[in-house]
mmCIF file of C-alpha atoms in Angstrom:
data_model
loop_
_atom_site.group_PDB
_atom_site.id
_atom_site.type_symbol
_atom_site.label_atom_id
_atom_site.label_comp_id
_atom_site.label_asym_id
_atom_site.label_seq_id
_atom_site.Cartn_x
_atom_site.Cartn_y
_atom_site.Cartn_z
ATOM 1 C CA MET A 1 20.416 -18.108 191.635
ATOM 2 C CA LYS A 2 22.016 -21.360 191.863
ATOM 3 C CA PRO A 3 25.827 -21.230 190.420
ATOM 4 C CA ALA A 4 26.501 -23.094 187.272
ATOM 5 C CA ILE A 5 27.441 -26.293 187.461
ATOM 6 C CA PRO A 6 31.194 -26.905 186.286
ATOM 7 C CA GLU A 7 31.431 -29.433 183.134
ATOM 8 C CA LEU A 8 33.675 -32.385 184.017
ATOM 9 C CA ASP A 9 36.563 -33.350 181.780
ATOM 10 C CA VAL A 10 35.234 -36.848 180.749
ATOM 11 C CA PRO A 11 34.408 -38.246 177.277
ATOM 12 C CA ARG A 12 30.738 -37.360 176.498
ATOM 13 C CA PHE A 13 28.384 -37.669 173.580
ATOM 14 C CA SER A 14 26.792 -34.803 171.721
ATOM 15 C CA LEU A 15 23.174 -33.904 172.059
ATOM 16 C CA ALA A 16 22.447 -35.109 168.531
ATOM 17 C CA GLU A 17 23.504 -38.656 169.640
ATOM 18 C CA ARG A 18 21.123 -38.306 172.382
ATOM 19 C CA GLU A 19 18.470 -37.503 170.100
ATOM 20 C CA ARG A 20 19.115 -40.295 167.806
ATOM 21 C CA ARG A 21 19.366 -42.860 170.569
ATOM 22 C CA TRP A 22 16.094 -41.649 172.308
ATOM 23 C CA GLY A 23 14.220 -41.589 168.844
ATOM 24 C CA ARG A 24 15.189 -45.042 168.161
ATOM 25 C CA VAL A 25 14.267 -46.394 171.454
ATOM 26 C CA ARG A 26 10.998 -44.598 171.483
ATOM 27 C CA ARG A 27 10.086 -45.888 167.993
ATOM 28 C CA LEU A 28 10.688 -49.452 169.381
ATOM 29 C CA MET A 29 8.549 -48.910 172.278
ATOM 30 C CA GLU A 30 5.917 -47.513 170.007
ATOM 31 C CA ARG A 31 6.155 -50.599 167.913
ATOM 32 C CA ASP A 32 5.784 -52.816 171.008
ATOM 33 C CA GLY A 33 3.248 -50.822 172.660
ATOM 34 C CA ILE A 34 5.522 -50.036 175.702
ATOM 35 C CA ASP A 35 4.793 -46.820 177.638
ATOM 36 C CA VAL A 36 7.778 -46.695 179.901
ATOM 37 C CA ILE A 37 11.096 -48.653 180.169
ATOM 38 C CA VAL A 38 12.452 -49.135 183.730
ATOM 39 C CA ALA A 39 16.334 -49.985 183.770
ATOM 40 C CA PRO A 40 17.382 -50.879 187.344
ATOM 41 C CA SER A 41 20.775 -50.270 188.398
ATOM 42 C CA ASN A 42 23.144 -53.384 188.363
ATOM 43 C CA THR A 43 26.930 -52.876 188.241
ATOM 44 C CA GLY A 44 27.942 -56.287 187.849
ATOM 45 C CA GLY A 45 29.922 -57.732 184.658
ATOM 46 C CA ARG A 46 32.268 -54.617 185.200
ATOM 47 C CA ASP A 47 29.185 -52.230 184.674
ATOM 48 C CA GLY A 48 28.095 -54.298 181.639
ATOM 49 C CA LEU A 49 24.753 -55.197 183.257
ATOM 50 C CA GLN A 50 24.098 -51.378 183.666
ATOM 51 C CA ALA A 51 24.774 -50.805 179.921
ATOM 52 C CA ASN A 52 21.223 -50.061 179.093
ATOM 53 C CA VAL A 53 21.151 -47.083 181.851
ATOM 54 C CA ARG A 54 24.420 -45.508 180.467
ATOM 55 C CA TYR A 55 22.765 -45.951 176.805
ATOM 56 C CA LEU A 56 19.904 -43.968 177.865
ATOM 57 C CA THR A 57 21.287 -41.462 180.147
ATOM 58 C CA GLY A 58 25.347 -41.321 179.585
ATOM 59 C CA MET A 59 25.776 -41.925 183.438
ATOM 60 C CA GLY A 60 27.440 -44.403 185.308
ATOM 61 C CA VAL A 61 31.362 -45.570 185.979
ATOM 62 C CA ASN A 62 33.574 -47.390 188.276
ATOM 63 C CA SER A 63 30.565 -49.364 189.686
ATOM 64 C CA CYS A 64 28.516 -46.538 190.651
ATOM 65 C CA PRO A 65 24.716 -47.671 190.565
ATOM 66 C CA VAL A 66 22.333 -45.624 188.276
ATOM 67 C CA ALA A 67 18.855 -46.445 187.369
ATOM 68 C CA ALA A 68 17.035 -45.056 184.504
ATOM 69 C CA ILE A 69 13.273 -44.312 183.922
ATOM 70 C CA PHE A 70 12.575 -43.794 180.103
ATOM 71 C CA PRO A 71 8.788 -42.937 179.384
ATOM 72 C CA GLY A 72 7.462 -42.846 175.711
ATOM 73 C CA GLU A 73 7.196 -39.000 175.903
ATOM 74 C CA GLY A 74 8.376 -36.615 178.452
ATOM 75 C CA GLU A 75 11.578 -36.249 180.746
ATOM 76 C CA VAL A 76 13.893 -38.896 181.375
ATOM 77 C CA THR A 77 14.955 -39.723 184.972
ATOM 78 C CA ALA A 78 18.029 -41.082 186.398
ATOM 79 C CA LEU A 79 18.297 -42.164 189.894
ATOM 80 C CA THR A 80 21.394 -42.407 191.612
ATOM 81 C CA GLY A 81 23.194 -43.426 194.858
ATOM 82 C CA PRO A 82 24.276 -40.847 197.487
ATOM 83 C CA VAL A 83 27.775 -40.882 196.360
ATOM 84 C CA PRO A 84 28.786 -39.015 193.908
ATOM 85 C CA TYR A 85 26.475 -36.404 194.580
ATOM 86 C CA THR A 86 23.736 -34.969 192.003
ATOM 87 C CA GLU A 87 25.704 -32.147 190.879
ATOM 88 C CA TYR A 88 28.582 -34.297 189.882
ATOM 89 C CA TRP A 89 26.247 -36.252 187.471
ATOM 90 C CA LEU A 90 25.029 -33.078 186.071
ATOM 91 C CA GLY A 91 28.637 -32.136 185.341
ATOM 92 C CA PHE A 92 29.430 -35.695 184.101
ATOM 93 C CA GLN A 93 26.715 -35.428 181.257
ATOM 94 C CA ASP A 94 24.304 -33.084 179.743
ATOM 95 C CA TRP A 95 21.655 -35.458 178.422
ATOM 96 C CA VAL A 96 19.324 -35.537 181.719
ATOM 97 C CA THR A 97 18.617 -32.864 184.111
ATOM 98 C CA ASP A 98 16.192 -34.882 186.229
ATOM 99 C CA VAL A 99 18.733 -36.644 188.263
ATOM 100 C CA ARG A 100 17.338 -37.816 191.839
ATOM 101 C CA SER A 101 19.424 -39.092 194.763
ATOM 102 C CA LYS A 102 17.924 -42.254 196.088
ATOM 103 C CA PHE A 103 20.016 -43.109 198.883
ATOM 104 C CA PHE A 104 19.933 -46.887 199.115
ATOM 105 C CA SER A 105 16.010 -46.831 198.336
ATOM 106 C CA GLU A 106 16.146 -47.577 194.427
ATOM 107 C CA GLY A 107 12.750 -49.613 194.408
ATOM 108 C CA ASP A 108 10.954 -46.723 196.311
ATOM 109 C CA ALA A 109 12.403 -44.150 193.999
ATOM 110 C CA ILE A 110 11.285 -45.954 190.828
ATOM 111 C CA ILE A 111 7.865 -46.126 192.188
ATOM 112 C CA GLU A 112 7.799 -42.578 193.130
ATOM 113 C CA ARG A 113 8.694 -41.492 189.419
ATOM 114 C CA LEU A 114 6.521 -44.175 187.878
ATOM 115 C CA ARG A 115 3.591 -42.691 189.779
ATOM 116 C CA GLU A 116 4.072 -39.380 188.195
ATOM 117 C CA LEU A 117 3.301 -41.088 184.706
ATOM 118 C CA PRO A 118 -0.232 -42.093 183.392
ATOM 119 C CA ILE A 119 0.736 -45.845 183.216
ATOM 120 C CA GLU A 120 -1.717 -47.310 185.976
ATOM 121 C CA ARG A 121 -3.063 -49.612 183.216
ATOM 122 C CA GLY A 122 -0.276 -49.223 180.842
ATOM 123 C CA ARG A 123 2.592 -51.524 179.670
ATOM 124 C CA ILE A 124 5.823 -51.219 181.706
ATOM 125 C CA GLY A 125 8.987 -52.584 179.985
ATOM 126 C CA ILE A 126 11.661 -53.711 182.361
ATOM 127 C CA ALA A 127 15.210 -54.059 180.663
ATOM 128 C CA GLY A 128 17.202 -56.878 182.092
ATOM 129 C CA LEU A 129 14.263 -58.747 183.316
ATOM 130 C CA ALA A 130 15.170 -61.798 181.338
ATOM 131 C CA ALA A 131 17.197 -63.148 178.164
ATOM 132 C CA VAL A 132 20.161 -60.998 178.961
ATOM 133 C CA PRO A 133 23.175 -62.075 176.463
ATOM 134 C CA ARG A 134 25.317 -63.431 179.363
ATOM 135 C CA MET A 135 22.484 -63.965 182.150
ATOM 136 C CA PRO A 136 19.481 -65.730 180.484
ATOM 137 C CA ASP A 137 17.768 -65.688 183.849
ATOM 138 C CA GLY A 138 17.733 -62.005 184.189
ATOM 139 C CA ILE A 139 19.293 -59.275 186.142
ATOM 140 C CA VAL A 140 16.597 -57.453 187.841
ATOM 141 C CA SER A 141 16.153 -58.092 191.581
ATOM 142 C CA HIS A 142 13.060 -59.929 192.764
ATOM 143 C CA GLY A 143 12.376 -57.121 195.197
ATOM 144 C CA ILE A 144 12.324 -54.254 192.580
ATOM 145 C CA TYR A 145 10.163 -56.348 190.544
ATOM 146 C CA MET A 146 7.647 -57.298 193.138
ATOM 147 C CA LYS A 147 7.636 -53.468 194.256
ATOM 148 C CA ILE A 148 6.512 -52.537 190.599
ATOM 149 C CA ARG A 149 4.086 -55.554 190.491
ATOM 150 C CA GLU A 150 2.383 -54.501 193.746
ATOM 151 C CA ALA A 151 2.358 -50.586 192.996
ATOM 152 C CA PHE A 152 0.899 -50.958 189.644
ATOM 153 C CA PRO A 153 -1.420 -54.203 189.851
ATOM 154 C CA HIS A 154 -3.285 -53.225 186.628
ATOM 155 C CA ALA A 155 -0.329 -52.398 184.331
ATOM 156 C CA GLU A 156 1.210 -54.982 182.247
ATOM 157 C CA LEU A 157 5.084 -55.943 182.965
ATOM 158 C CA VAL A 158 6.922 -57.058 179.929
ATOM 159 C CA ASN A 159 10.499 -57.877 179.442
ATOM 160 C CA ALA A 160 12.370 -54.945 177.432
ATOM 161 C CA THR A 161 15.730 -56.560 176.983
ATOM 162 C CA HIS A 162 15.335 -57.386 173.394
ATOM 163 C CA LEU A 163 14.114 -53.888 172.610
ATOM 164 C CA MET A 164 17.182 -52.579 174.087
ATOM 165 C CA ASP A 165 19.540 -55.077 172.508
ATOM 166 C CA GLU A 166 18.101 -54.338 169.299
ATOM 167 C CA ALA A 167 18.516 -50.353 169.963
ATOM 168 C CA ARG A 168 22.249 -50.842 170.838
ATOM 169 C CA PHE A 169 23.136 -53.063 168.136
ATOM 170 C CA VAL A 170 23.892 -50.915 165.225
ATOM 171 C CA LYS A 171 26.690 -48.122 166.290
ATOM 172 C CA SER A 172 26.587 -44.464 165.397
ATOM 173 C CA GLU A 173 29.804 -42.948 164.184
ATOM 174 C CA GLU A 174 30.367 -41.291 167.663
ATOM 175 C CA GLU A 175 30.059 -44.722 169.351
ATOM 176 C CA ILE A 176 32.506 -46.316 166.710
ATOM 177 C CA ALA A 177 34.996 -43.343 167.749
ATOM 178 C CA PHE A 178 34.478 -44.156 171.376
ATOM 179 C CA LEU A 179 35.071 -47.813 170.451
ATOM 180 C CA GLU A 180 38.196 -47.033 168.663
ATOM 181 C CA ARG A 181 39.736 -44.922 171.104
ATOM 182 C CA SER A 182 39.076 -47.689 173.711
ATOM 183 C CA VAL A 183 40.804 -50.233 171.446
ATOM 184 C CA GLU A 184 43.941 -47.647 171.314
ATOM 185 C CA LEU A 185 44.046 -47.958 174.990
ATOM 186 C CA VAL A 186 44.153 -51.770 174.826
ATOM 187 C CA GLU A 187 46.877 -51.755 172.179
ATOM 188 C CA GLY A 188 49.039 -49.235 174.476
ATOM 189 C CA ALA A 189 48.439 -51.722 177.415
ATOM 190 C CA ILE A 190 49.627 -54.552 174.960
ATOM 191 C CA GLU A 191 52.804 -52.547 174.298
ATOM 192 C CA THR A 192 53.326 -51.924 177.948
ATOM 193 C CA MET A 193 53.348 -55.785 178.530
ATOM 194 C CA ILE A 194 55.733 -56.471 175.751
ATOM 195 C CA HIS A 195 58.019 -53.756 177.493
ATOM 196 C CA GLU A 196 57.625 -55.237 181.016
ATOM 197 C CA ALA A 197 57.351 -58.949 180.666
ATOM 198 C CA ARG A 198 60.489 -60.621 181.393
ATOM 199 C CA PRO A 199 61.589 -63.641 182.906
ATOM 200 C CA GLY A 200 61.709 -63.112 186.704
ATOM 201 C CA VAL A 201 58.879 -60.288 186.830
ATOM 202 C CA PRO A 202 55.894 -61.491 188.848
ATOM 203 C CA GLU A 203 52.825 -61.640 186.302
ATOM 204 C CA CYS A 204 51.039 -59.432 188.951
ATOM 205 C CA VAL A 205 53.394 -56.689 188.376
ATOM 206 C CA VAL A 206 52.916 -56.549 184.310
ATOM 207 C CA TYR A 207 49.319 -56.769 185.043
ATOM 208 C CA ALA A 208 49.200 -53.629 187.176
ATOM 209 C CA ARG A 209 51.339 -51.681 184.815
ATOM 210 C CA MET A 210 49.044 -52.588 181.766
ATOM 211 C CA LEU A 211 46.057 -51.452 184.029
ATOM 212 C CA ALA A 212 47.767 -48.262 184.879
ATOM 213 C CA SER A 213 48.702 -47.478 181.368
ATOM 214 C CA MET A 214 44.740 -47.392 180.506
ATOM 215 C CA VAL A 215 43.683 -45.378 183.631
ATOM 216 C CA GLU A 216 46.526 -42.925 182.844
ATOM 217 C CA GLN A 217 45.069 -42.156 179.390
ATOM 218 C CA GLY A 218 41.709 -41.692 180.719
ATOM 219 C CA GLY A 219 40.377 -45.319 180.882
ATOM 220 C CA GLU A 220 37.638 -46.077 183.266
ATOM 221 C CA LEU A 221 37.296 -48.707 185.771
ATOM 222 C CA PRO A 222 36.653 -51.251 186.231
ATOM 223 C CA THR A 223 37.927 -53.206 183.174
ATOM 224 C CA MET A 224 39.087 -56.398 182.434
ATOM 225 C CA ILE A 225 42.243 -58.023 181.643
ATOM 226 C CA LEU A 226 41.849 -61.996 181.348
ATOM 227 C CA TRP A 227 45.288 -63.581 181.810
ATOM 228 C CA ALA A 228 47.118 -66.686 181.621
ATOM 229 C CA ALA A 229 50.906 -67.309 181.678
ATOM 230 C CA GLY A 230 53.085 -70.456 182.240
ATOM 231 C CA THR A 231 54.811 -73.386 180.940
ATOM 232 C CA PRO A 232 53.070 -75.718 180.000
ATOM 233 C CA GLN A 233 50.336 -73.134 178.755
ATOM 234 C CA PRO A 234 47.530 -73.111 181.609
ATOM 235 C CA LEU A 235 44.195 -74.649 180.317
ATOM 236 C CA THR A 236 42.153 -71.250 180.817
ATOM 237 C CA ASN A 237 42.675 -67.462 181.268
ATOM 238 C CA ALA A 238 41.749 -66.109 184.783
ATOM 239 C CA PHE A 239 40.420 -62.706 186.029
ATOM 240 C CA MET A 240 43.309 -61.999 188.063
ATOM 241 C CA PRO A 241 47.144 -62.709 187.875
ATOM 242 C CA THR A 242 49.124 -64.512 190.591
ATOM 243 C CA ARG A 243 52.276 -63.503 192.075
ATOM 244 C CA ARG A 244 54.246 -66.126 190.006
ATOM 245 C CA ARG A 245 57.520 -64.989 188.180
ATOM 246 C CA LEU A 246 57.690 -65.021 184.496
ATOM 247 C CA GLN A 247 59.851 -67.655 182.890
ATOM 248 C CA GLN A 248 61.742 -68.107 179.614
ATOM 249 C CA GLY A 249 59.206 -70.162 177.389
ATOM 250 C CA ASP A 250 56.312 -69.153 179.103
ATOM 251 C CA ILE A 251 53.145 -68.840 176.879
ATOM 252 C CA ILE A 252 50.888 -65.979 177.612
ATOM 253 C CA THR A 253 47.387 -65.597 176.543
ATOM 254 C CA SER A 254 44.935 -62.434 177.405
ATOM 255 C CA GLU A 255 41.970 -60.811 176.477
ATOM 256 C CA VAL A 256 42.221 -57.175 177.126
ATOM 257 C CA GLU A 257 39.567 -54.621 177.345
ATOM 258 C CA ALA A 258 39.351 -50.675 177.910
ATOM 259 C CA HIS A 259 36.371 -48.564 178.765
ATOM 260 C CA TRP A 260 36.114 -45.039 176.987
ATOM 261 C CA GLY A 261 33.074 -43.340 177.996
ATOM 262 C CA GLY A 262 31.826 -46.679 178.867
ATOM 263 C CA TYR A 263 32.321 -48.169 175.462
ATOM 264 C CA VAL A 264 34.181 -51.509 175.688
ATOM 265 C CA GLY A 265 36.856 -52.236 172.951
ATOM 266 C CA GLN A 266 38.624 -55.822 173.356
ATOM 267 C CA VAL A 267 41.988 -57.299 171.744
ATOM 268 C CA THR A 268 42.796 -61.096 172.485
ATOM 269 C CA PHE A 269 46.346 -62.237 171.820
ATOM 270 C CA THR A 270 48.736 -64.956 172.102
ATOM 271 C CA GLY A 271 52.468 -64.704 172.936
ATOM 272 C CA ALA A 272 55.476 -66.243 174.375
ATOM 273 C CA ILE A 273 58.636 -65.270 176.485
ATOM 274 C CA GLY A 274 61.322 -66.061 173.946
ATOM 275 C CA LYS A 275 60.474 -67.700 170.157
ATOM 276 C CA VAL A 276 57.122 -68.873 169.393
ATOM 277 C CA PRO A 277 57.156 -72.846 169.586
ATOM 278 C CA SER A 278 56.995 -74.425 166.071
ATOM 279 C CA GLU A 279 53.489 -76.219 166.682
ATOM 280 C CA TYR A 280 52.104 -72.755 168.070
ATOM 281 C CA ALA A 281 53.399 -71.342 164.794
ATOM 282 C CA GLU A 282 51.373 -73.798 162.891
ATOM 283 C CA MET A 283 48.466 -73.276 164.957
ATOM 284 C CA TYR A 284 48.752 -69.599 164.666
ATOM 285 C CA THR A 285 48.954 -69.773 160.940
ATOM 286 C CA ILE A 286 45.639 -71.377 160.737
ATOM 287 C CA GLN A 287 43.972 -69.303 163.164
ATOM 288 C CA GLN A 288 45.026 -66.173 160.954
ATOM 289 C CA GLU A 289 43.215 -67.951 157.949
ATOM 290 C CA ILE A 290 40.114 -68.294 159.948
ATOM 291 C CA ILE A 291 40.136 -64.786 160.700
ATOM 292 C CA ASP A 292 40.794 -63.896 157.219
ATOM 293 C CA ARG A 293 37.689 -65.958 156.352
ATOM 294 C CA ALA A 294 35.460 -64.276 159.204
ATOM 295 C CA TYR A 295 36.427 -60.931 158.169
ATOM 296 C CA GLU A 296 35.482 -61.271 154.748
ATOM 297 C CA ARG A 297 32.199 -62.909 155.730
ATOM 298 C CA PHE A 298 31.554 -59.976 158.323
ATOM 299 C CA ARG A 299 28.959 -57.944 155.916
ATOM 300 C CA PRO A 300 25.438 -56.832 156.321
ATOM 301 C CA GLY A 301 22.953 -59.701 155.751
ATOM 302 C CA THR A 302 25.388 -62.522 157.034
ATOM 303 C CA LEU A 303 23.673 -64.768 159.870
ATOM 304 C CA ILE A 304 25.598 -65.475 162.854
ATOM 305 C CA SER A 305 25.256 -69.216 162.091
ATOM 306 C CA GLU A 306 27.381 -68.697 158.693
ATOM 307 C CA PHE A 307 30.663 -68.079 160.917
ATOM 308 C CA LEU A 308 30.119 -71.005 163.336
ATOM 309 C CA ASN A 309 31.801 -73.939 161.009
ATOM 310 C CA ILE A 310 34.629 -71.594 159.570
ATOM 311 C CA GLY A 311 37.006 -73.047 161.881
ATOM 312 C CA GLU A 312 35.859 -76.548 161.242
ATOM 313 C CA GLU A 313 36.657 -75.840 157.600
ATOM 314 C CA ALA A 314 39.986 -74.710 158.090
ATOM 315 C CA THR A 315 41.475 -77.342 160.261
ATOM 316 C CA ARG A 316 39.944 -80.346 158.384
ATOM 317 C CA GLY A 317 42.937 -82.544 157.658
ATOM 318 C CA THR A 318 45.041 -81.056 160.349
ATOM 319 C CA PRO A 319 45.850 -82.412 163.913
ATOM 320 C CA TYR A 320 43.920 -79.278 165.397
ATOM 321 C CA GLU A 321 40.291 -78.239 165.896
ATOM 322 C CA SER A 322 38.852 -74.887 166.071
ATOM 323 C CA ARG A 323 35.637 -73.207 167.401
ATOM 324 C CA MET A 324 34.425 -69.801 166.799
ATOM 325 C CA ILE A 325 34.138 -67.070 169.609
ATOM 326 C CA MET A 326 32.631 -63.800 168.510
ATOM 327 C CA HIS A 327 30.180 -61.175 170.247
ATOM 328 C CA SER A 328 28.858 -57.741 169.883
ATOM 329 C CA ARG A 329 31.143 -54.791 171.418
ATOM 330 C CA GLY A 330 29.626 -51.650 172.986
ATOM 331 C CA LEU A 331 28.686 -50.688 176.556
ATOM 332 C CA GLY A 332 29.151 -54.367 177.727
ATOM 333 C CA ASN A 333 27.088 -57.503 177.828
ATOM 334 C CA ASP A 334 25.971 -56.541 174.144
ATOM 335 C CA ALA A 335 23.973 -59.089 171.995
ATOM 336 C CA PRO A 336 24.630 -61.183 170.054
ATOM 337 C CA ILE A 337 27.108 -63.577 171.568
ATOM 338 C CA ALA A 338 28.571 -66.807 170.007
ATOM 339 C CA VAL A 339 30.986 -69.039 172.094
ATOM 340 C CA PHE A 340 31.694 -72.350 170.457
ATOM 341 C CA GLY A 341 28.136 -72.261 169.599
ATOM 342 C CA THR A 342 24.881 -70.289 170.183
ATOM 343 C CA ARG A 343 22.297 -70.424 173.057
ATOM 344 C CA ASP A 344 19.253 -70.382 170.879
ATOM 345 C CA GLU A 345 17.850 -69.810 167.427
ATOM 346 C CA ARG A 346 17.285 -66.104 167.786
ATOM 347 C CA ILE A 347 21.031 -65.789 167.944
ATOM 348 C CA ARG A 348 21.934 -68.382 165.266
ATOM 349 C CA THR A 349 19.614 -66.281 162.793
ATOM 350 C CA TRP A 350 20.622 -62.882 163.831
ATOM 351 C CA ARG A 351 21.826 -60.852 160.872
ATOM 352 C CA ILE A 352 24.845 -58.929 160.930
ATOM 353 C CA GLU A 353 24.044 -54.970 159.828
ATOM 354 C CA GLU A 354 26.335 -52.022 158.748
ATOM 355 C CA ASN A 355 28.182 -50.513 161.647
ATOM 356 C CA ALA A 356 27.944 -53.261 164.199
ATOM 357 C CA VAL A 357 31.116 -53.713 166.012
ATOM 358 C CA PHE A 358 32.173 -57.109 167.016
ATOM 359 C CA VAL A 359 35.256 -58.882 168.503
ATOM 360 C CA ILE A 360 35.836 -61.956 166.488
ATOM 361 C CA LYS A 361 38.382 -64.355 167.946
ATOM 362 C CA PRO A 362 38.324 -67.922 166.619
ATOM 363 C CA VAL A 363 40.239 -70.404 168.889
ATOM 364 C CA VAL A 364 42.616 -73.101 167.424
ATOM 365 C CA MET A 365 43.342 -76.050 169.755
ATOM 366 C CA THR A 366 44.913 -79.207 170.076
ATOM 367 C CA ARG A 367 42.368 -82.181 170.850
ATOM 368 C CA GLU A 368 44.030 -82.498 174.141
ATOM 369 C CA TRP A 369 42.762 -79.046 175.107
ATOM 370 C CA ILE A 370 39.378 -80.098 174.146
ATOM 371 C CA SER A 371 39.411 -82.993 176.515
ATOM 372 C CA SER A 372 40.843 -81.116 179.286
ATOM 373 C CA VAL A 373 38.210 -78.112 179.450
ATOM 374 C CA SER A 374 34.726 -78.292 180.268
ATOM 375 C CA TRP A 375 32.391 -75.763 178.409
ATOM 376 C CA GLY A 376 29.077 -77.307 179.577
ATOM 377 C CA GLY A 377 26.845 -79.186 177.248
ATOM 378 C CA SER A 378 26.093 -76.349 174.671
ATOM 379 C CA VAL A 379 29.758 -76.187 173.098
ATOM 380 C CA ILE A 380 31.678 -79.177 171.939
ATOM 381 C CA GLY A 381 29.450 -82.251 173.107
ATOM 382 C CA ASP A 382 28.281 -82.979 176.475
ATOM 383 C CA SER A 383 29.510 -81.596 179.719
ATOM 384 C CA GLN A 384 32.576 -83.193 181.010
ATOM 385 C CA ASN A 385 34.768 -82.701 183.765
ATOM 386 C CA ALA A 386 38.295 -81.393 183.118
ATOM 387 C CA ALA A 387 40.959 -84.269 182.399
ATOM 388 C CA GLY A 388 43.956 -82.212 182.599
ATOM 389 C CA GLU A 389 45.744 -84.223 179.726
ATOM 390 C CA SER A 390 49.358 -83.053 178.740
ATOM 391 C CA GLY A 391 49.798 -81.499 175.232
ATOM 392 C CA ALA A 392 46.814 -79.059 175.572
ATOM 393 C CA LYS A 393 47.599 -76.264 173.531
ATOM 394 C CA THR A 394 45.260 -73.245 172.134
ATOM 395 C CA VAL A 395 45.917 -69.997 170.317
ATOM 396 C CA CYS A 396 43.742 -67.221 169.883
ATOM 397 C CA TRP A 397 43.790 -63.616 168.357
ATOM 398 C CA GLY A 398 41.157 -61.079 167.811
ATOM 399 C CA ASP A 399 40.320 -57.406 167.381
ATOM 400 C CA SER A 400 37.345 -55.342 167.472
ATOM 401 C CA VAL A 401 36.034 -54.819 163.932
ATOM 402 C CA VAL A 402 33.263 -53.025 162.371
ATOM 403 C CA ALA A 403 30.672 -54.479 159.650
ATOM 404 C CA THR A 404 30.796 -52.536 156.328
ATOM 405 C CA PRO A 405 29.607 -53.701 152.845
ATOM 406 C CA SER A 406 33.167 -54.792 151.831
ATOM 407 C CA GLY A 407 33.697 -56.903 155.180
ATOM 408 C CA ALA A 408 35.521 -56.105 158.569
ATOM 409 C CA ARG A 409 37.264 -52.770 159.297
ATOM 410 C CA ARG A 410 39.331 -53.467 161.949
ATOM 411 C CA LEU A 411 39.556 -50.822 164.814
ATOM 412 C CA GLY A 412 43.039 -51.815 165.987
ATOM 413 C CA LYS A 413 46.389 -51.052 164.216
ATOM 414 C CA ARG A 414 48.653 -53.593 165.868
ATOM 415 C CA PRO A 415 50.339 -56.264 163.580
ATOM 416 C CA ARG A 416 48.388 -59.485 163.570
ATOM 417 C CA ASN A 417 51.306 -61.422 164.888
ATOM 418 C CA PHE A 418 52.148 -64.047 167.804
ATOM 419 C CA ILE A 419 53.823 -61.808 170.134
ATOM 420 C CA GLU A 420 57.601 -63.057 171.107
ATOM 421 C CA ILE A 421 58.980 -61.212 174.033
ATOM 422 C CA GLY A 422 62.704 -60.714 174.740
#
């Protein structure tokens, strides 16, 4: 008799949540005529590109590669690497018992499991094959695709990305609770920043202590702290800090994420070492007005396109401009996403549903900022090189919010203020 596998002390969902998800995905598979979904591993995007795997299995953390084979009926299979060992994953979650170590041979392991299913002439859905929210060309390797194609020459291979986007969009109460906890970790990291950021302190030290505060509270790695600090204000945030020492008068902008059980809450803020400059205060007042309008509009039935011009309406007659940034929150790389615009008509006409969770973070900027930053051709005109004009300023604030019939409900609790430090 094998000894019992100890349950690891990590965040986990109930079996009822598993049945809700699996039932929803299988209903969508039946609608679309898909016999099995293959979700290959991909730990890019801070594990966000592996979100479908974690959604179906509850497995995957800190860039551990895991793949999932999800049949329309029968046992769900998770394929893992050699480290950590299988028993670890069986203690990490209780949704999937068929956990197989593939030892750096994922494609072969996928084929082996698929051959156990009656799909020789079936329809195989591949999650991530194309039209991934931030990776429109897909995230599935050519090698894995070709192995499936060659092993099942009479099967039809189809893209299952949109199906999984649809399944994951509306959150359960358990998912919302995980997102709320992740936002709590983010707000703790922001409080750490307020306490630690002082003139003379290297920005990498502040960043490290923010990150440590989240890990100490059970937050997962990897996570994101987009960061910029300087005088004059840097044009864009970066994924890592420098060793530069903070100075009095620095403007700080940051997008902070925490992962709780894989679920990614985000808060965006603007602050200053010292008092907020008057022009920034004026811009911030407008930004908060845009937030109010967007929050009021964040109800079931509203189209994404109905949010895109709120900033232009609010800044009309001022020396500033604004564009909307908003995107779904969940396990990472969630659809839909609108950054200063939308990629296609599918996103423009996407309707908000009750219990959808987004981060809404409109940007208010000077016109010099627009002429100094290139966003390609899909955002604020044609693609252009950064001109680096002086006077480029921008403010942004945003929280993760839940759609309700009466508008947005914030998951965070911090004041919606321009942060003044010291």
